[in-house]
PDB file of N, CA, C and O in Angstrom:
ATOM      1  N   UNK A   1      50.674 126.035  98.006  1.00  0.00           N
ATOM      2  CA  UNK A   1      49.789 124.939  98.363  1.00  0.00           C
ATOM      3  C   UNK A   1      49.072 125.283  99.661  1.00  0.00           C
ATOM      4  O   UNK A   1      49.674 125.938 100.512  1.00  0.00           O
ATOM      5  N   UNK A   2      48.028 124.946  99.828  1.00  0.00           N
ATOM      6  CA  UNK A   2      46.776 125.343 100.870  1.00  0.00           C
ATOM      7  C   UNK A   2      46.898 124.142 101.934  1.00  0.00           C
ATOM      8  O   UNK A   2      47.114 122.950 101.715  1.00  0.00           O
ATOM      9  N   UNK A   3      46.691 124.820 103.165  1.00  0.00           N
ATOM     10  CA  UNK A   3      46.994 123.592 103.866  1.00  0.00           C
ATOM     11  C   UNK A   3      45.147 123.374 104.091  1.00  0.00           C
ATOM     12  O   UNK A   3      44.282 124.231 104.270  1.00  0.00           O
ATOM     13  N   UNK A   4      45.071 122.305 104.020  1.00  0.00           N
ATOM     14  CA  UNK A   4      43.890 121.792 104.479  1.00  0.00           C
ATOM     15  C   UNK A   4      43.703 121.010 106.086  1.00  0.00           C
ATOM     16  O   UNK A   4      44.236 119.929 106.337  1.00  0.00           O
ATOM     17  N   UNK A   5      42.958 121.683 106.958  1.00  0.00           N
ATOM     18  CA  UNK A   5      42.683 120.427 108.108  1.00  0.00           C
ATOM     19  C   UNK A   5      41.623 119.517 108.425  1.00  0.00           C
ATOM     20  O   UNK A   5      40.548 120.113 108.495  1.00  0.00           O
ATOM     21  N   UNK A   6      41.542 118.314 108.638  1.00  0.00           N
ATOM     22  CA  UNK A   6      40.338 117.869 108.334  1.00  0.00           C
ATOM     23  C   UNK A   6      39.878 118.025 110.450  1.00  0.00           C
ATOM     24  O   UNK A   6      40.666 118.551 111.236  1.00  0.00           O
ATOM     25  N   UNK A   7      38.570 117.461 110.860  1.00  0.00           N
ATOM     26  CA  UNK A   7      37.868 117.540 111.868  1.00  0.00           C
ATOM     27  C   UNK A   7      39.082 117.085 112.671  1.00  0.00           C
ATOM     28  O   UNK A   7      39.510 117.940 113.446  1.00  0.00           O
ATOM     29  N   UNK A   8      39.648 116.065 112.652  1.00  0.00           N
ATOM     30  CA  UNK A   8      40.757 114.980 113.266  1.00  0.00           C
ATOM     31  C   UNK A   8      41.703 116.204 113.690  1.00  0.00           C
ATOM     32  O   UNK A   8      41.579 116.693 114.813  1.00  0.00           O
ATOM     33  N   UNK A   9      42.568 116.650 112.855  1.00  0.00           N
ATOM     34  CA  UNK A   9      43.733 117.777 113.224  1.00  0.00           C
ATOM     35  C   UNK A   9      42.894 119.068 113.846  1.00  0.00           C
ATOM     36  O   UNK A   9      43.612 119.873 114.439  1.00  0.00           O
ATOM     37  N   UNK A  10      41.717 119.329 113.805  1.00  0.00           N
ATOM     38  CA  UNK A  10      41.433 120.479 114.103  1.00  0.00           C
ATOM     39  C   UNK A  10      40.867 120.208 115.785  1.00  0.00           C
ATOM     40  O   UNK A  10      40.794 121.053 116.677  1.00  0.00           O
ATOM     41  N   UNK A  11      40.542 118.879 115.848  1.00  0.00           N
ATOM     42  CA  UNK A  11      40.253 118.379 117.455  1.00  0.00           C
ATOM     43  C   UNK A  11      41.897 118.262 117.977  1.00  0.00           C
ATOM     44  O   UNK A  11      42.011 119.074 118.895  1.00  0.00           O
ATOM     45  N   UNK A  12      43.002 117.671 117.779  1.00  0.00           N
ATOM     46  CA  UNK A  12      44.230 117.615 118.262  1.00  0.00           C
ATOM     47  C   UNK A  12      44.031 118.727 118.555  1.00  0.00           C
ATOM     48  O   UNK A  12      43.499 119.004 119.630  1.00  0.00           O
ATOM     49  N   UNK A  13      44.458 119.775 117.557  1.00  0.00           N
ATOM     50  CA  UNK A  13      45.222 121.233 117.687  1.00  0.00           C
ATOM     51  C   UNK A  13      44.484 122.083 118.886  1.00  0.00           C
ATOM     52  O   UNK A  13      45.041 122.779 119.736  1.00  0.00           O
ATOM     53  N   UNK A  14      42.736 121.774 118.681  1.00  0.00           N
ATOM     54  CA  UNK A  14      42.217 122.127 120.247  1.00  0.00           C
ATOM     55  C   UNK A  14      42.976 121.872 121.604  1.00  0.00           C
ATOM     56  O   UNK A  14      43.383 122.566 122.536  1.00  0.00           O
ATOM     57  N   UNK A  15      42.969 120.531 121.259  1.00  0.00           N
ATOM     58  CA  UNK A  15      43.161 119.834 122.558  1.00  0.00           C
ATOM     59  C   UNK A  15      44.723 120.069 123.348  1.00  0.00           C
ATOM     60  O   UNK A  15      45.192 119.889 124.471  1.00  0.00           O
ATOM     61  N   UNK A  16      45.251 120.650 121.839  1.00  0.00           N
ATOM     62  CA  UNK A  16      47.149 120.596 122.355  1.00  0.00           C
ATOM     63  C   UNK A  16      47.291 121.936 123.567  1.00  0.00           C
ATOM     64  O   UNK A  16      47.841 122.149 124.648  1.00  0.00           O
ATOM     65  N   UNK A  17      46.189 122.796 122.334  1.00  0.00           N
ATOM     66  CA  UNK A  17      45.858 124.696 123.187  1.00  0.00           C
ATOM     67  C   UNK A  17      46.125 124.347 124.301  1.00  0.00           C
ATOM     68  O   UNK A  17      47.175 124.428 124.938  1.00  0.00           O
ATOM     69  N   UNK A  18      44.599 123.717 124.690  1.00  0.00           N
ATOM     70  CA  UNK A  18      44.570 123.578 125.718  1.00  0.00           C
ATOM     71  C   UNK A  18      45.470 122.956 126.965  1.00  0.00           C
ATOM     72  O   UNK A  18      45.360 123.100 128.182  1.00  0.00           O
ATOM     73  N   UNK A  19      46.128 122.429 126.395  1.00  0.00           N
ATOM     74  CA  UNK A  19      46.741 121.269 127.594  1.00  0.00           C
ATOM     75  C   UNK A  19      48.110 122.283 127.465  1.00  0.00           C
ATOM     76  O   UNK A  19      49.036 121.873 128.164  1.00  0.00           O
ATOM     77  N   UNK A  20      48.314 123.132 126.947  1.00  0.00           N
ATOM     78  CA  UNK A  20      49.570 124.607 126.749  1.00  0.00           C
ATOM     79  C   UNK A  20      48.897 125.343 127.631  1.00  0.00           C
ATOM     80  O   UNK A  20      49.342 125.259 128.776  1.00  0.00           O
ATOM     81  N   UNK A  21      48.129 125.921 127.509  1.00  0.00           N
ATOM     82  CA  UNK A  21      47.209 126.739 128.473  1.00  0.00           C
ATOM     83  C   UNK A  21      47.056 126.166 130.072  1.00  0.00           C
ATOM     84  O   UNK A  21      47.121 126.898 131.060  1.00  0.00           O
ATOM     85  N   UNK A  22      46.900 125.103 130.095  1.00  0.00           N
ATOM     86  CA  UNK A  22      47.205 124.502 131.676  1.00  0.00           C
ATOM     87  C   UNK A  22      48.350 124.376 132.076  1.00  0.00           C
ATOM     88  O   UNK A  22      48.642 124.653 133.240  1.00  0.00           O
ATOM     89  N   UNK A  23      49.183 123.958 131.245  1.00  0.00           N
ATOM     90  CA  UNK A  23      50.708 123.757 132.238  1.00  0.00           C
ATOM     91  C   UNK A  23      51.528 125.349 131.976  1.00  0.00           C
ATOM     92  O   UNK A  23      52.657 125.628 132.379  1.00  0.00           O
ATOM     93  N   UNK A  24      50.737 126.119 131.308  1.00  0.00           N
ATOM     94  CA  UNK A  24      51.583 127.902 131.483  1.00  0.00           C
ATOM     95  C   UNK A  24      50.798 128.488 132.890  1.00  0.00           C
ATOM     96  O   UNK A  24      51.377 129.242 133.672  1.00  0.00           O
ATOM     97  N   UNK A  25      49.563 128.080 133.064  1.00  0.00           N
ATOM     98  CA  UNK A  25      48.802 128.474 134.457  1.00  0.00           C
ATOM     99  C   UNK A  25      49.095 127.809 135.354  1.00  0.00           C
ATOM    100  O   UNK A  25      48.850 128.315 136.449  1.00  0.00           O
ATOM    101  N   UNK A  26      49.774 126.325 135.362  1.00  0.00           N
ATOM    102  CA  UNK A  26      50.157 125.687 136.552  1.00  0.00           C
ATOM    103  C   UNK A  26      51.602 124.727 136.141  1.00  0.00           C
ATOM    104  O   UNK A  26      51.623 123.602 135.641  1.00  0.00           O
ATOM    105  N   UNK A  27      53.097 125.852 136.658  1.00  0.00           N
ATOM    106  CA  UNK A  27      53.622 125.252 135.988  1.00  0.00           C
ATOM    107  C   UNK A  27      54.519 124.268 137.242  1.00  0.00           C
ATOM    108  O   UNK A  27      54.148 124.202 138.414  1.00  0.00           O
ATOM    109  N   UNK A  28      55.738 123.562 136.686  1.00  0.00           N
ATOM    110  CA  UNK A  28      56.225 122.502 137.506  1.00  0.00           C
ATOM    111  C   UNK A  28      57.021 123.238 138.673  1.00  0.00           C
ATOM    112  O   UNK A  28      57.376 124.411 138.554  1.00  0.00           O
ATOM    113  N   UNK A  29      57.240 122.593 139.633  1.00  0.00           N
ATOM    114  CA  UNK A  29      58.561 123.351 140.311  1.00  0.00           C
ATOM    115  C   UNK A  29      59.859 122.807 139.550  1.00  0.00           C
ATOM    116  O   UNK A  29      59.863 122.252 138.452  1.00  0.00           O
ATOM    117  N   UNK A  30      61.051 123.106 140.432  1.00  0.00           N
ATOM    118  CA  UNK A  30      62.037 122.838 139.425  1.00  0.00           C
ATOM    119  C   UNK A  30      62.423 121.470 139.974  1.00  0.00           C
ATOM    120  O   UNK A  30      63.078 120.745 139.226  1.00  0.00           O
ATOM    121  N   UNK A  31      62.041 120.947 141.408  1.00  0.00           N
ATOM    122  CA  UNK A  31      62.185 119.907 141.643  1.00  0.00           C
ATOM    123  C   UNK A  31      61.708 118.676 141.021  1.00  0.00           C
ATOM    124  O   UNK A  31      62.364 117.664 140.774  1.00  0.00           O
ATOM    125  N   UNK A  32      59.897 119.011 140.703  1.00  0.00           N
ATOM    126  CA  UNK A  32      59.480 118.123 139.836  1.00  0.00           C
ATOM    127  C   UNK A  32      59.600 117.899 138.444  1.00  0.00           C
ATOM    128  O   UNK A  32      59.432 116.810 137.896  1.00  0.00           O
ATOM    129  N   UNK A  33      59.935 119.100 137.821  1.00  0.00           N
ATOM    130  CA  UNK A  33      60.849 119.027 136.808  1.00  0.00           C
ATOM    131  C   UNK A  33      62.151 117.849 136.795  1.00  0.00           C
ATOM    132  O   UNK A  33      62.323 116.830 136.125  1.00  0.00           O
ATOM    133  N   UNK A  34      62.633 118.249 137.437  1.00  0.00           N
ATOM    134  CA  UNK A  34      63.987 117.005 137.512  1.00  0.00           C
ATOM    135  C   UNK A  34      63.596 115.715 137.932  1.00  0.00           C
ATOM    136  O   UNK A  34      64.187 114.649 137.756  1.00  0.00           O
ATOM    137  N   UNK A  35      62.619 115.922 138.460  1.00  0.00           N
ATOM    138  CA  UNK A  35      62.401 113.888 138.877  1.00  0.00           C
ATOM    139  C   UNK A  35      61.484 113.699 137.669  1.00  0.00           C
ATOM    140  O   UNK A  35      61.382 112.474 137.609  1.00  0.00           O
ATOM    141  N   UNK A  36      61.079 113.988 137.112  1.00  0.00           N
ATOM    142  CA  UNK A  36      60.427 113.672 136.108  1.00  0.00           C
ATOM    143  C   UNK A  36      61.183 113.681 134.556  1.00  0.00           C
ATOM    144  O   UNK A  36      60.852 112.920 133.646  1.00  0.00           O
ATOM    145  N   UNK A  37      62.254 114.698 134.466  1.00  0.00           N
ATOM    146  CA  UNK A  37      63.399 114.328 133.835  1.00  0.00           C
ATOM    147  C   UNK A  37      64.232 113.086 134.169  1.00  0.00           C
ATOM    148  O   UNK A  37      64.847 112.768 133.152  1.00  0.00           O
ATOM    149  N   UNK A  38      64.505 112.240 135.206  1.00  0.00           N
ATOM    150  CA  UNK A  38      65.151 111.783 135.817  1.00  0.00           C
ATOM    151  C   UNK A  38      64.580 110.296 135.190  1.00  0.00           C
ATOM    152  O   UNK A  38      65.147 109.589 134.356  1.00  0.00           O
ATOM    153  N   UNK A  39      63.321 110.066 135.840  1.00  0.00           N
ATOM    154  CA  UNK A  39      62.672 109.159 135.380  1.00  0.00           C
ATOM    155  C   UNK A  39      62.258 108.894 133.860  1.00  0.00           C
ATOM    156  O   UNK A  39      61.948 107.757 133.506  1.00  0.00           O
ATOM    157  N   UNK A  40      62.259 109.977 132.964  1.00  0.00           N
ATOM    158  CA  UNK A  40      62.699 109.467 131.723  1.00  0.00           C
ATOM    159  C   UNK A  40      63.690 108.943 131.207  1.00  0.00           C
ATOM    160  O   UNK A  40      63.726 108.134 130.279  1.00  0.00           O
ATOM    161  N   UNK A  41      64.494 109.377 131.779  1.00  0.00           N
ATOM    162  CA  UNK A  41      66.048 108.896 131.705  1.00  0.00           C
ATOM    163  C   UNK A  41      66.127 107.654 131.688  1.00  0.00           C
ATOM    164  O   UNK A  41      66.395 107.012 130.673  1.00  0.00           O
ATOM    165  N   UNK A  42      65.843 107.028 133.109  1.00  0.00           N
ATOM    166  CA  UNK A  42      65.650 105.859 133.133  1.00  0.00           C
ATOM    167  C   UNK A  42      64.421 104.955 132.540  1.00  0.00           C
ATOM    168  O   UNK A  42      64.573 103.769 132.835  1.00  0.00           O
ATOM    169  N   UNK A  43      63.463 105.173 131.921  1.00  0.00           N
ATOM    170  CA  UNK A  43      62.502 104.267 130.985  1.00  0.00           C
ATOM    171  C   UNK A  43      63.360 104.324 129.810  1.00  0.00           C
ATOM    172  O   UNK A  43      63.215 103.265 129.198  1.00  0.00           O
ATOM    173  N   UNK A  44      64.201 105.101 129.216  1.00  0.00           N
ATOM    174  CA  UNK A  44      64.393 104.937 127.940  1.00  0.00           C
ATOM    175  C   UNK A  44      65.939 104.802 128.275  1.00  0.00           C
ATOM    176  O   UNK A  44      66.608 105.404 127.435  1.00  0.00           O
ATOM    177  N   UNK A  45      66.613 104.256 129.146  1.00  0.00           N
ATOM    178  CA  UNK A  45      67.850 103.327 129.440  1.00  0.00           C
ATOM    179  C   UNK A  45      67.331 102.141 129.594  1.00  0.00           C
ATOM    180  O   UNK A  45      68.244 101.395 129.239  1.00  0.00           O
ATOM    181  N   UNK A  46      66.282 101.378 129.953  1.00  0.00           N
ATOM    182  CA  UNK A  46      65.680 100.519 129.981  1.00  0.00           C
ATOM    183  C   UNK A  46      64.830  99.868 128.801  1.00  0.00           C
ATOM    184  O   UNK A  46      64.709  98.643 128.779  1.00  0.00           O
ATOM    185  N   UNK A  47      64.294 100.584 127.914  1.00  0.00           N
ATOM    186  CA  UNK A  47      63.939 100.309 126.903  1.00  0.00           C
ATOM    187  C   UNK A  47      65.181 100.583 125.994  1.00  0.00           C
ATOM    188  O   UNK A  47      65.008  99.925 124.969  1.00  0.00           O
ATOM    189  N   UNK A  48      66.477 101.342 125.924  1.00  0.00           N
ATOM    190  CA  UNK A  48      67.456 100.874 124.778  1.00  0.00           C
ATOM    191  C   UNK A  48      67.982  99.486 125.580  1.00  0.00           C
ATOM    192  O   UNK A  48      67.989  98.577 124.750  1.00  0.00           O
ATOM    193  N   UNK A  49      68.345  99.087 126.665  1.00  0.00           N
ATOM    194  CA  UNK A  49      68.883  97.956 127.164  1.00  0.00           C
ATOM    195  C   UNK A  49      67.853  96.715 126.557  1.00  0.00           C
ATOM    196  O   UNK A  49      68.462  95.655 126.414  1.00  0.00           O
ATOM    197  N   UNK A  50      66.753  96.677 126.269  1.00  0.00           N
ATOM    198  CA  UNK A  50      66.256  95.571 125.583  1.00  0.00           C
ATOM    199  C   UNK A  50      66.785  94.975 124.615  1.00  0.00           C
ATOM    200  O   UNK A  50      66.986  93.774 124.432  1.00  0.00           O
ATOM    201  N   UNK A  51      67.120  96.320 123.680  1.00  0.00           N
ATOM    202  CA  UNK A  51      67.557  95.863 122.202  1.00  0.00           C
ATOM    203  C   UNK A  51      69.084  95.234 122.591  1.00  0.00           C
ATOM    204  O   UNK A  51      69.797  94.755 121.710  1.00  0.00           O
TER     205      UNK A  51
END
């Protein structure tokens, strides 16, 4: 089976390149790495505590 992409997936798949291509040229430190791990942590302890 043939994969087909229509305009829609072929603008994502641009756009993903690209935004791969920026964070391999500018990447995190390891500090901001972890606060930004950190803080996910906590939105989605906060959003399961709703339910």
């Amino acid at each position: 089976m043939e994969i087909i992409l229509n305009d829609y997936h072929k603008k994502m798949n641009a756009e993903m390149r690209q935004k791969v291509a920026y964070w391999k040229e500018h990447p995190l430190s390891r500090s901001e790495s972890l606060r930004r791990l950190k803080l996910l942590r906590e939105q989605r302890l906060a959003n399961l505590s709703k339910w």
